[in-house]
Every structure is written in structure tokens, then in C-alpha cells.
Amino acid sequence: MTRKNKIGFTAVTIIIGFMLAIQFETINEEPIIRDTRDTWELRSDLLKEQQLQSNLIKEARNLDEKLASYETERLQSKEQILRDTLQELKKEVGLTSVEGKGIIITIEPIAEELSFDTNGTNISSDMLKRLINELNMHGAVNISLNGQRMINTTVIRDINGVTKVDGYPLNKFPIEIRVLSDQPGKLYDRMKVSQVVEDFFIDNLTVTISTPQEDVRIPAYQDSVRIKNMETVTKIEGGDS
């Protein structure tokens, strides 16, 4: 081999060795770069997962608060419904005062009797029952007699010659009957031509019916409401006790 060829071969060998060295160094550095990149990606993913978890926890807490709020509102709504129902039942039974449109009926001795002692004048329990029935038939909703509220259990009867309403005597005049009605005008027209009103003249009594009033007040029933033939239910078959 000539000197010139030796020099060329040496140069090629050096170049190839240098290239191999560079390639080997590149191969050794590649895993380090990849590992570093993967670590940052893992950290980023971990941060994202932690943020997502934090958001889910916050959302769960918000839902719990909403559920608690809804439950409170539901319980309060139930209580309010019970209160409203109880109030409505009391109103229907007559345990609350009421007011509205209606008429006022006044019963008193006829003019000729006013100059005499009226203590012996008495209103017939039968006539009073007929009058009350007539009022109910023509649309009366609530009625009071001399300030005593009439309810479904009210009893009108004659005791020793004195007409009493739930035990309260009607032996003093004038006797005032207050009546509430959804159609007071119609009630007024019917009562003005009622035969029972004219029949009071037989007992020397006159009946005066006011024109429909805008504000008639009827008091609440004052006595205890007595319920008969009812027992407390302690257990229902097939249901909760």
C-alpha cells in the first residue's frame, strides 16, 4: 500500500469512527430526554386529575347542600300544608271568626206589644228551626244567633218554656241573626217572600231583614266541639301503626 493510500484509509477510518461515536452518544442520550418528557407529562396529568377530583368534591358538597335545602323546604312545606289544612278545618267547623257579605235578621215583639212587658214573650223553637232551615236552603254559609255561632252540632230546643241554642237562652229581645252567604242578594230576595217570616206574626213577633251588607262578622264557636261515636285508631291493618 502506498503512503498516499495509507493516509486516505486512515482519514476514512477516523471519519467513520467519529460518526460512530456521535451516533452512540445520541443513542445514549435519547432515553434520558424521553424520561424527562414523560415525567412532566405525568406531573401535568396528575395535576389535572387532582383538579378534577377537587371539582368533583366541590360539586358533591354543593349537591349535598342543595339536597339538605330541598329537604328542609319539603319539611317546611309539609308543616305549612298541615297548618293551612288545620286552619281550613277549624274554619269549616266554626272555630274561627269569619266575615263577609250577608244579611242581618232582627226578631222582636210587634209594635202593639212594645207597651207591655215583653219578658213573657218567647220565640218558638220550632219557628226558629224553620227559619234556620229556610236560610240554609237558600244559601246561608255561616249563621250566628245573638252572638252564638251555629255549627253542625248546634241544638235548638225548648227547655221549660224557654228556647235555647246550645244551652244559651233566647229570652231577651231583640234577637239578632247574622248570616253570611256567597249570594246575599239572592238570599235577601228569597227571605223577603218566605212564609216562615210571616208566620212569626202568630207569636206576636216581627222579622226585619236588612239589605245585603258588605261586612258582616260572625264570631267563632266558643264551646268545646263534642264528637260522639268516634274512637281513636291505634292500628290499621296492612299499614303502619
PDB file of N, CA and C in Angstrom, residues 8 149 189:
ATOM      1  N   GLY A   8      -5.195   8.082   3.136  1.00  0.00           N
ATOM      2  CA  GLY A   8      -6.638   8.115   2.810  1.00  0.00           C
ATOM      3  C   GLY A   8      -7.416   7.140   3.662  1.00  0.00           C
ATOM      4  N   ARG A 149    -122.337  31.338  67.696  1.00  0.00           N
ATOM      5  CA  ARG A 149    -122.106  30.716  66.390  1.00  0.00           C
ATOM      6  C   ARG A 149    -122.863  29.391  66.293  1.00  0.00           C
ATOM      7  N   ASP A 189    -133.709  38.275  48.714  1.00  0.00           N
ATOM      8  CA  ASP A 189    -134.955  38.211  47.937  1.00  0.00           C
ATOM      9  C   ASP A 189    -135.817  37.028  48.360  1.00  0.00           C
TER      10      ASP A 189
END
